[in-house]
XYZ file of C-alpha atoms in Angstrom:
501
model
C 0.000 0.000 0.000
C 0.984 3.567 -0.768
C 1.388 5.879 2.108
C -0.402 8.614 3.442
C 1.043 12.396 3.700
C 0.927 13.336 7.132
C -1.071 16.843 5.322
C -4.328 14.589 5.165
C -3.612 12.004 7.625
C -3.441 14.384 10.713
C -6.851 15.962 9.631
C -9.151 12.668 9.480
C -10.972 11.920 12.648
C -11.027 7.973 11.157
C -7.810 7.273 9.167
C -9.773 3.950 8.772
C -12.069 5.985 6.034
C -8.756 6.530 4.222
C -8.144 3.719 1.349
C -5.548 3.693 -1.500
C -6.079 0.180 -2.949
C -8.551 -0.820 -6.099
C -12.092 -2.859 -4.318
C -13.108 -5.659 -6.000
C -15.394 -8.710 -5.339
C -15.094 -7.255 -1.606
C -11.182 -7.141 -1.651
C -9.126 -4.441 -1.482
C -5.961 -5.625 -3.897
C -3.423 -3.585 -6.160
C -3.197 -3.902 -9.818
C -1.928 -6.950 -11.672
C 0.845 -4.699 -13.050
C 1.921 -4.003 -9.608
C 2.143 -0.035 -10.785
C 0.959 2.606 -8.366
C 0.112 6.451 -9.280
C 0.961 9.553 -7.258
C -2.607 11.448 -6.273
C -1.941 15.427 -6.071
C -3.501 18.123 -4.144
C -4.065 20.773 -6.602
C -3.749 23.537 -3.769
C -0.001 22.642 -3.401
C 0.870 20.787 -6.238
C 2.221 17.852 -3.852
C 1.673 14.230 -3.842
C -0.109 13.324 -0.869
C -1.405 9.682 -2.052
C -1.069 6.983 -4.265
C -3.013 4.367 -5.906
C -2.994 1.358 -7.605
C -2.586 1.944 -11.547
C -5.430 -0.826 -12.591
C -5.685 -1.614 -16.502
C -7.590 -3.050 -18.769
C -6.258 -6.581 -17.775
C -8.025 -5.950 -14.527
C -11.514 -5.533 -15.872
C -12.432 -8.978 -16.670
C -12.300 -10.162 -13.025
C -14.127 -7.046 -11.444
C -16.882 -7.548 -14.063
C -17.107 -11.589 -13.202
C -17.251 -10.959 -9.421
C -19.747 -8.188 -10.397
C -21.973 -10.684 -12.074
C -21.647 -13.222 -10.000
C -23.256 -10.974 -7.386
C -25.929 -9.778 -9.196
C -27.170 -13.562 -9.258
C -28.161 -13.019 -5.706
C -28.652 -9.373 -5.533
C -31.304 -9.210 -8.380
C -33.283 -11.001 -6.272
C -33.061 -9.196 -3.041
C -36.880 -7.841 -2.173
C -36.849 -3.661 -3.183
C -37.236 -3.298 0.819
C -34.231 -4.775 1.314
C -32.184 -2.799 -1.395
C -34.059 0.204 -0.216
C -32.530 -0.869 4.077
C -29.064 -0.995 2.252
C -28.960 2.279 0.749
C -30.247 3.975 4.004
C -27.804 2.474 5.905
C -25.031 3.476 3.211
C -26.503 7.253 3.145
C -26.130 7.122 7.275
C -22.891 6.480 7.323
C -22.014 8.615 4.162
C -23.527 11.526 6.408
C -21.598 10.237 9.690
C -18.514 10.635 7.831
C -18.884 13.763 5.914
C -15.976 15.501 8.161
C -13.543 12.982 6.291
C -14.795 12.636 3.093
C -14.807 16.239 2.650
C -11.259 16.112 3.824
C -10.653 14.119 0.702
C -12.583 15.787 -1.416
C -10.696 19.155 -0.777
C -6.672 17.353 -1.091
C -8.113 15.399 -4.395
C -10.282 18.204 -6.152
C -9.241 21.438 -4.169
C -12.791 23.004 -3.667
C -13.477 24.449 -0.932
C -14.333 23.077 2.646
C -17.656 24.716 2.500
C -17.962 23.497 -1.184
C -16.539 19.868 -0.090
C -19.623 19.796 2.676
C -21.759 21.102 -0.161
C -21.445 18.478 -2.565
C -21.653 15.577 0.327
C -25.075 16.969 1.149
C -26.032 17.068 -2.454
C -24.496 13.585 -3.233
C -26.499 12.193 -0.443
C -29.650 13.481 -1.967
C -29.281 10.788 -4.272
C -28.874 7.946 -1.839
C -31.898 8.857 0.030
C -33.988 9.542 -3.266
C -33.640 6.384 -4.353
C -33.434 4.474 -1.270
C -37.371 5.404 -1.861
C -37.559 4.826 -5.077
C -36.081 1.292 -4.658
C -39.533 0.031 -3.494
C -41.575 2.161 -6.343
C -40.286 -0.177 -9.339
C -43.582 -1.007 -10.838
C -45.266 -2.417 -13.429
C -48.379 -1.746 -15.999
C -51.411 -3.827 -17.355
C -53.184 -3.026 -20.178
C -56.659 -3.688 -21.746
C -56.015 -5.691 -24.480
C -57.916 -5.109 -27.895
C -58.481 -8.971 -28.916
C -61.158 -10.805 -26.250
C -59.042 -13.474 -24.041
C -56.271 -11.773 -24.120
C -54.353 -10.112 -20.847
C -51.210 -7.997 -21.575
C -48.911 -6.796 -18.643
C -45.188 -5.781 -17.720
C -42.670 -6.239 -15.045
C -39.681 -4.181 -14.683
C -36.069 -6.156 -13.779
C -32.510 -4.976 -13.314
C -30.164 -4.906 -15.811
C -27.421 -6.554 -14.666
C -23.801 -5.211 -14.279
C -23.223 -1.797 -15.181
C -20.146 0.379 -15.573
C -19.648 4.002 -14.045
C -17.059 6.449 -15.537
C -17.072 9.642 -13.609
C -15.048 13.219 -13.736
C -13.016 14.622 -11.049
C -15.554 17.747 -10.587
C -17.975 16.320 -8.481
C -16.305 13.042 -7.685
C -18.830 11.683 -4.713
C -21.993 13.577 -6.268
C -21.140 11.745 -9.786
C -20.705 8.374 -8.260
C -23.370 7.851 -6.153
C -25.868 9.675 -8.567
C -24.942 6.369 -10.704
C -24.613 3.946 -8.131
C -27.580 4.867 -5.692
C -30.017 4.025 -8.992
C -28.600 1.152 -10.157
C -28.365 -0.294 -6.408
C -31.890 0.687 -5.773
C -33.097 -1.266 -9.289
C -30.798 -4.609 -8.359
C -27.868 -4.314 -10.316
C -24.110 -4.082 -9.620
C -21.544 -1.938 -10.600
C -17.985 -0.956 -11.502
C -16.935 2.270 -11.093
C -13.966 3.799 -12.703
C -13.434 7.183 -11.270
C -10.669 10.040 -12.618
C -7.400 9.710 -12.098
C -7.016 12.863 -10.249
C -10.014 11.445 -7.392
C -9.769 7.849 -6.859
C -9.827 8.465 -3.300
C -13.021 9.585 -2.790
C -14.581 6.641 -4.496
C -12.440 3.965 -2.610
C -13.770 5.533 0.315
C -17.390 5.089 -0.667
C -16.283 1.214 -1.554
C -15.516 1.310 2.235
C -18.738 2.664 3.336
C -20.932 0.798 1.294
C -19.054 -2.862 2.640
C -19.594 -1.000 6.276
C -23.565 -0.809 5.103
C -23.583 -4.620 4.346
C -23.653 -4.528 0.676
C -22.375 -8.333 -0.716
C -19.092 -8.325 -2.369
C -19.021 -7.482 -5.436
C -21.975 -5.317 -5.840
C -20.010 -2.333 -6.109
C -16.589 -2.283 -7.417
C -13.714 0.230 -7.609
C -11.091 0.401 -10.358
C -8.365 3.567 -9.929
C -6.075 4.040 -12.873
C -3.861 6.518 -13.990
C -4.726 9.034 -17.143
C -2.636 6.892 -19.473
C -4.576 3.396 -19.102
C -8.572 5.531 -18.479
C -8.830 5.046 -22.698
C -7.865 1.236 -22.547
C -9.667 0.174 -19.073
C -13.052 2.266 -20.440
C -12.962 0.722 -23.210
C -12.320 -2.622 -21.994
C -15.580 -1.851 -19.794
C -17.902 -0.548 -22.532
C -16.825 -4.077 -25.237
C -16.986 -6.615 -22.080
C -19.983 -8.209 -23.187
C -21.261 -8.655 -19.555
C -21.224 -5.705 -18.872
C -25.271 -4.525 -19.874
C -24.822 -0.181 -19.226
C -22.490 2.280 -19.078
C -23.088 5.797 -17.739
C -20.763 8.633 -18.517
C -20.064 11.843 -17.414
C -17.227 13.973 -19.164
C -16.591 15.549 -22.153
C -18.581 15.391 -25.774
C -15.460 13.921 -27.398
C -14.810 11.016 -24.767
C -18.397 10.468 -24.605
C -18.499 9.859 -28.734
C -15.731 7.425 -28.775
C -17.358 5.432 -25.612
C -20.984 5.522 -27.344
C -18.901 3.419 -30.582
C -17.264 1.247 -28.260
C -20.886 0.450 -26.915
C -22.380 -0.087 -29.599
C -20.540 -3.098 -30.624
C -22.804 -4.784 -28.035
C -25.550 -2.452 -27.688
C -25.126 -1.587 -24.694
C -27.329 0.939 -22.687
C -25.903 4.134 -22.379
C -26.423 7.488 -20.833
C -24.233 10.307 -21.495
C -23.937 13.650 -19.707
C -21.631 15.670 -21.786
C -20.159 18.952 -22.378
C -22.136 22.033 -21.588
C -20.929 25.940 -22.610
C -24.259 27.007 -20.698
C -25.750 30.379 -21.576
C -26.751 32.782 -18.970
C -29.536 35.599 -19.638
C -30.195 38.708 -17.703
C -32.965 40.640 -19.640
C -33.704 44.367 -18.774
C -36.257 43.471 -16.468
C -34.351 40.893 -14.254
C -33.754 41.512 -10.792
C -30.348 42.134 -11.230
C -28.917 41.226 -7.654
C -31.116 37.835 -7.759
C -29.316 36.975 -11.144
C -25.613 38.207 -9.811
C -26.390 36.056 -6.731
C -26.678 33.492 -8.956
C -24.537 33.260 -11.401
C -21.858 33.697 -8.659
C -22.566 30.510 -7.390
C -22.901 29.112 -10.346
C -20.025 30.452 -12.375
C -17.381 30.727 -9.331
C -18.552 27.405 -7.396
C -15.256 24.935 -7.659
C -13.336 27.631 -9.718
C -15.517 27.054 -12.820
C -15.378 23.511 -13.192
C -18.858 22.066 -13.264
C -20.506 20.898 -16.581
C -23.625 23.345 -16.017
C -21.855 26.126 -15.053
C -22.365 29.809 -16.747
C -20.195 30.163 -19.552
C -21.663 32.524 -21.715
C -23.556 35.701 -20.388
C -26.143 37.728 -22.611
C -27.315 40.948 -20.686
C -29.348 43.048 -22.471
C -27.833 46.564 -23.553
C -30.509 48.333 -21.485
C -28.500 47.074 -17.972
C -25.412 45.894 -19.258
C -22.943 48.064 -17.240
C -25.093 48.291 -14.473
C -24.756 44.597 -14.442
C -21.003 44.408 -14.992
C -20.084 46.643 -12.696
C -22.547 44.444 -10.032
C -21.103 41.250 -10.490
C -17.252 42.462 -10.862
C -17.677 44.040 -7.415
C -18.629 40.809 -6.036
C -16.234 38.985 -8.181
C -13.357 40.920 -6.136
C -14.386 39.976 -2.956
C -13.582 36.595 -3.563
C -11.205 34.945 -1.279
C -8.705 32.355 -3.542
C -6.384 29.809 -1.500
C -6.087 26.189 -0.749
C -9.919 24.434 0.257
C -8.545 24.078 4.095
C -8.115 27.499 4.548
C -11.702 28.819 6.179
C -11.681 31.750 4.364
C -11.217 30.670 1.179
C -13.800 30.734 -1.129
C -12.247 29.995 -4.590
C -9.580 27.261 -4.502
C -7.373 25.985 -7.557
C -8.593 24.109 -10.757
C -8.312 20.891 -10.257
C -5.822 19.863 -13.343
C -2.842 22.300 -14.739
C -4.083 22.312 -18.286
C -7.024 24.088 -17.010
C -4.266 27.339 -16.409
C -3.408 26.654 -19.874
C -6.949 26.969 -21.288
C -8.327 29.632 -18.833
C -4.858 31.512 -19.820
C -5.419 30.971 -23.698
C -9.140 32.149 -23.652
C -8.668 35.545 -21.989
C -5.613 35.914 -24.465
C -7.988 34.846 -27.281
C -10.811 37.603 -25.841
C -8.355 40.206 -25.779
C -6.954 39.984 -29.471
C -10.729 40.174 -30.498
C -11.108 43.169 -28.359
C -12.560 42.090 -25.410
C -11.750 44.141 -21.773
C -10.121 42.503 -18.577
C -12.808 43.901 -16.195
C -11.065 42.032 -13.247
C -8.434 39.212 -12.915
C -7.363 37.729 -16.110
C -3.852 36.376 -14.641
C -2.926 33.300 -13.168
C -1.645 33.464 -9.385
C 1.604 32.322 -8.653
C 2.167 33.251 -5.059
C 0.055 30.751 -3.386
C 2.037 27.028 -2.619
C 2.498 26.121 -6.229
C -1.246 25.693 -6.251
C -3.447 25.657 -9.795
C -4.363 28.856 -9.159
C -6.179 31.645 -11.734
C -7.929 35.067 -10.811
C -12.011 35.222 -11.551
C -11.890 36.436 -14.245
C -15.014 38.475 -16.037
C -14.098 40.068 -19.934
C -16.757 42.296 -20.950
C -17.498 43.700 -25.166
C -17.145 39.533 -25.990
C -18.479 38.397 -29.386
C -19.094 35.435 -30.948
C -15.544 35.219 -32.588
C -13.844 34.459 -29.369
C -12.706 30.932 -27.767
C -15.078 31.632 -24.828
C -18.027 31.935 -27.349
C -17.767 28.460 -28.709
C -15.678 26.283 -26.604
C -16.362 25.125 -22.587
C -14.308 26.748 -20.559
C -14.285 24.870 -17.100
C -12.287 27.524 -15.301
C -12.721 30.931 -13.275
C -13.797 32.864 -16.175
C -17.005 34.738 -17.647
C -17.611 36.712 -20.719
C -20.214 39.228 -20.656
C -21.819 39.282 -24.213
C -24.601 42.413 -24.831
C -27.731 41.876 -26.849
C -30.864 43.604 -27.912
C -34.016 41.450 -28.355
C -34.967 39.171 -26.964
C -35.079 37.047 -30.245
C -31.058 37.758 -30.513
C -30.877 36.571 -27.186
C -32.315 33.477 -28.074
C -30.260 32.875 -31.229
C -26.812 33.569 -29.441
C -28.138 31.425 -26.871
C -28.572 28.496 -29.080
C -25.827 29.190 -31.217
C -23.481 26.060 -29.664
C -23.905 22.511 -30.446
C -24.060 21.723 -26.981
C -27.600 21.383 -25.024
C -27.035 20.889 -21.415
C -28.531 23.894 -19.209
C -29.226 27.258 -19.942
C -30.992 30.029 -17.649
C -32.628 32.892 -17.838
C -33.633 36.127 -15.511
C -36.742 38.233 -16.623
C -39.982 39.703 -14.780
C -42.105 38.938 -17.434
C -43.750 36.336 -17.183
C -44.986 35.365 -20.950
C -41.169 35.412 -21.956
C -40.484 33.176 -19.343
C -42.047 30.454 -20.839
C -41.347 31.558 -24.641
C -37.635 30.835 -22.832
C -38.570 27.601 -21.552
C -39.606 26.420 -25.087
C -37.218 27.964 -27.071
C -34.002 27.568 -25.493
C -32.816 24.407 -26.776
C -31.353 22.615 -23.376
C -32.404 19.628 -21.584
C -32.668 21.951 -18.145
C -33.529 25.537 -17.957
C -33.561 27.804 -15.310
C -35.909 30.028 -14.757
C -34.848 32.756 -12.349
C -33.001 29.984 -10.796
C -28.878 29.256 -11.145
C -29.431 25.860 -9.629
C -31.372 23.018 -11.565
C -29.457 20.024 -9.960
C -32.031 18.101 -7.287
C -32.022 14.421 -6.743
C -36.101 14.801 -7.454
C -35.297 16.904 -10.845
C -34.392 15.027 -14.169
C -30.783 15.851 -14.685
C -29.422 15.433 -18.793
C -29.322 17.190 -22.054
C -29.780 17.677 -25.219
C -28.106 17.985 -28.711
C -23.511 17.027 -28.594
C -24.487 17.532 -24.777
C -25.558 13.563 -24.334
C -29.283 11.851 -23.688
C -30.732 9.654 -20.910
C -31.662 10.851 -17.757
C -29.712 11.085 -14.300
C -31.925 11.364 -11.209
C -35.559 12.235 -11.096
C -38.375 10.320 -10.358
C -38.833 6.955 -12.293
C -37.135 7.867 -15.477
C -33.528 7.960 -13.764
C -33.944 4.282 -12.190
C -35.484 3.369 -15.685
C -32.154 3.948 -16.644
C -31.207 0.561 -14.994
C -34.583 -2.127 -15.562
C -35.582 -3.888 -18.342
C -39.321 -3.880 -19.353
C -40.526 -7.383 -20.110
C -43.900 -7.773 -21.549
C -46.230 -10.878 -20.987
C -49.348 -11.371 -23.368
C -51.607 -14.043 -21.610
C -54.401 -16.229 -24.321
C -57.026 -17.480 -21.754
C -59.119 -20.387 -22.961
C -63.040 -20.126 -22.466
C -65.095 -16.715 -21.704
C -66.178 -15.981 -17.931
């Protein structure tokens, strides 16, 4: 086993929590290869972990043991699945002061941030710890005489995980808690940059009772992720994969899938529009778009990225949200007043840095920030950044920019609005802030998104259907039946009776 810096270790109230080795078929073992991979903290740039560098040589025998469980669990009653995932959710919650720990040395979010995503990740585990025991199915009249048509829904089988760094615990157990509740097993594959997080959850959900080899946890570095995901997605076995990351990944797993036609659900790329019409109440929409736009630096798939404000309060506006933008504390997650912390991977300087360049040679203004900060630990560090005049020709227009910077974009009509709005191949949020209550809904139904919101930065809920539309991926993530959907099989039975009654 790889050891521990004492950074983290002296800061976990149970170093028990903490575990660096790959979990499979309720073992926790290191990878055939015998390779290990150094685990960063973004804040410092400093290994403080390692893990075990699994391949794709490891796959086949956490997909058997994952089988081979889901013999037995598939037919566990839907009150006992729903028991197990309250019992995981209790002791995710008891141990939130350690896994947000982790979450802030793996991802470098803040503390409060870290706590934030725990309670939101949890959501999910006590959603569908309901929903477990709401699997139903139909009958229907039938149209010939004798005849009696009707449905039952059944689990999958096993089904593969592959989740981002961003939202590490959130993104795992918004997978995991609906396949668990619908009777199927899993093998997760999280990022290279978080395996912790998810090894810790392994640990948890053996602690809840959970039969070995229900869920399954294979770490690997950035150079195997193409050979072990795809080694997942062709395993025949394996029945569905659900993906979170970018629009490119996401296209080369969906042809690796379909090789065995596979279920799939992708949640892709986003560059989210943000519009503030004349009539918004412009501190509710700078409220929220700081949350949204500044919450883990940037880095979240739903996150503002482009922001229309109509001409009527555009510097009004501006000049709002850049002096909240300076009040924000950067620094490493630990620190209690921090409020920003480092992104999460270097080559997110390198893009953040190359779109405000980009914005500038198109004649875009540095309102505040724009630079990357140098002076804090060797830490991923950029300013939040807001450019203001931006046009369609720059970067920031047309590609996602998962770091600590907005570009304010000014429109006239609302019809312009719409078309800039839409003007992106991507279709995974968009929002909008107006008074008027007939354009909110001509927004709803022409802003072409799988989630809109409506005076409203936040449309993430365990209870709302999370997914989008267009290069930005299809199924559904969370919700109320259609998410756990995501995991059965309807089976139709067509009954002849003999004789008339």
């Amino acid at each position: 086993m790889g050891e521990i810096s004492p950074a983290i270790d002296s800061k976990l109230k149970h170093p028990e929590l903490f575990r660096n080795q790959a979990y499979v078929n309720g073992k926790w073992i290191e990878a055939k290869s015998g390779k290990r991979f150094d685990i960063i903290d973004p804040g410092t740039n400093e290994k403080f972990a390692s893990c075990p560098d699994m391949a794709a040589e490891d796959v086949d025998d956490a997909v058997k043991a994952a089988h081979e469980a889901f013999l037995a669990y598939r037919t566990f009653t839907p009150r006992t699945r729903a028991d197990l995932l309250a019992k995981f959710d209790a002791l995710i919650r008891e141990h939130k002061d350690d896994l947000a720990t982790i979450l802030v040395f793996e991802t470098g979010k803040p503390l409060a941030e870290a706590y934030g995503e725990i309670e939101y990740a949890t959501s999910f585990t006590r959603w569908f710890a309901g929903e477990a025991e709401r699997i139903q199915g139909t009958t229907f009249p039938a149209a010939m005489p004798g005849r009696r048509i009707f449905t039952i829904k059944q689990p999958l089988g096993v089904c593969a995980a592959l989740v981002p760094w961003n939202f590490p615990i959130a993104m795992v157990l918004r997978k995991a808690s609906a396949a668990l509740a619908a009777g199927c097993t899993m093998v997760a594959k999280p990022s290279p940059e978080t395996p912790l997080s998810a090894l810790t959850l392994a640990y948890l959900a053996e602690k809840a009772g959970y039969p070995k080899g229900v869920f399954n946890v294979l770490p690997t570095t950035l150079a195997n992720t193409p050979s072990l995901s795809e080694a997942l997605c062709r395993h025949p076995t394996v029945k569905k994969v659900s993906f979170t990351g970018s629009t490119r990944v996401g296209k080369i797993l969906s042809a690796h899938c379909a090789s065995t036609l596979k279920k799939l659900t992708l949640e892709l790329g986003g560059n989210c529009p943000f519009v503030v019409f004349d009539d918004a109440n412009l501190d509710q929409a700078c409220d929220a778009l700081m949350a949204l736009k500044f919450r883990h630096a940037g880095q979240a798939c739903v996150t503002a990225n482009r922001v229309y404000v109509q001409k009527g309060v555009y510097d009004e506006f501006a000049a709002l949200l850049a002096a909240k933008t300076q009040e924000i504390r950067v620094g490493h997650g630990m620190d209690k007043s921090t409020t920003m912390g480092p992104v999460t991977v270097p080559t997110g300087l390198d893009k953040v840095a190359a779109q405000v360049e980009d914005a500038k040679k198109h004649g875009g203004v540095v309102v505040t920030g724009g630079n990357r900060i140098t002076s804090l630990n060797n830490g991923y560090f950029f300013e939040p950044t807001i450019i203001a005049n931006a046009t369609q020709k720059m970067k920031i227009a047309s590609e996602e920019t998962f770091g600590p910077l907005l570009a304010l974009f000014p429109f006239d009509t609302e019809e312009e609005a719409v078309k800039l709005a839409n003007d992106t191949s991507m279709g995974l949020a968009s929002y909008c802030f107006t008074k008027n209550v007939d354009r909110i809904w001509r927004m709803f139904e022409n802003l072409e998104a799988g989630m809109i919101g409506l005076n409203s930065g936040n449309s993430s809920a365990a209870e709302s259907p999370f997914g989008g539309i267009k290069e930005s991926g299809f199924g559904k993530e969370s919700g109320k039946d259609v998410a756990i959907n995501e995991y059965l099989i309807t089976k139709t039975g067509t009954l002849t009776l003999e004789g008339q009654y």
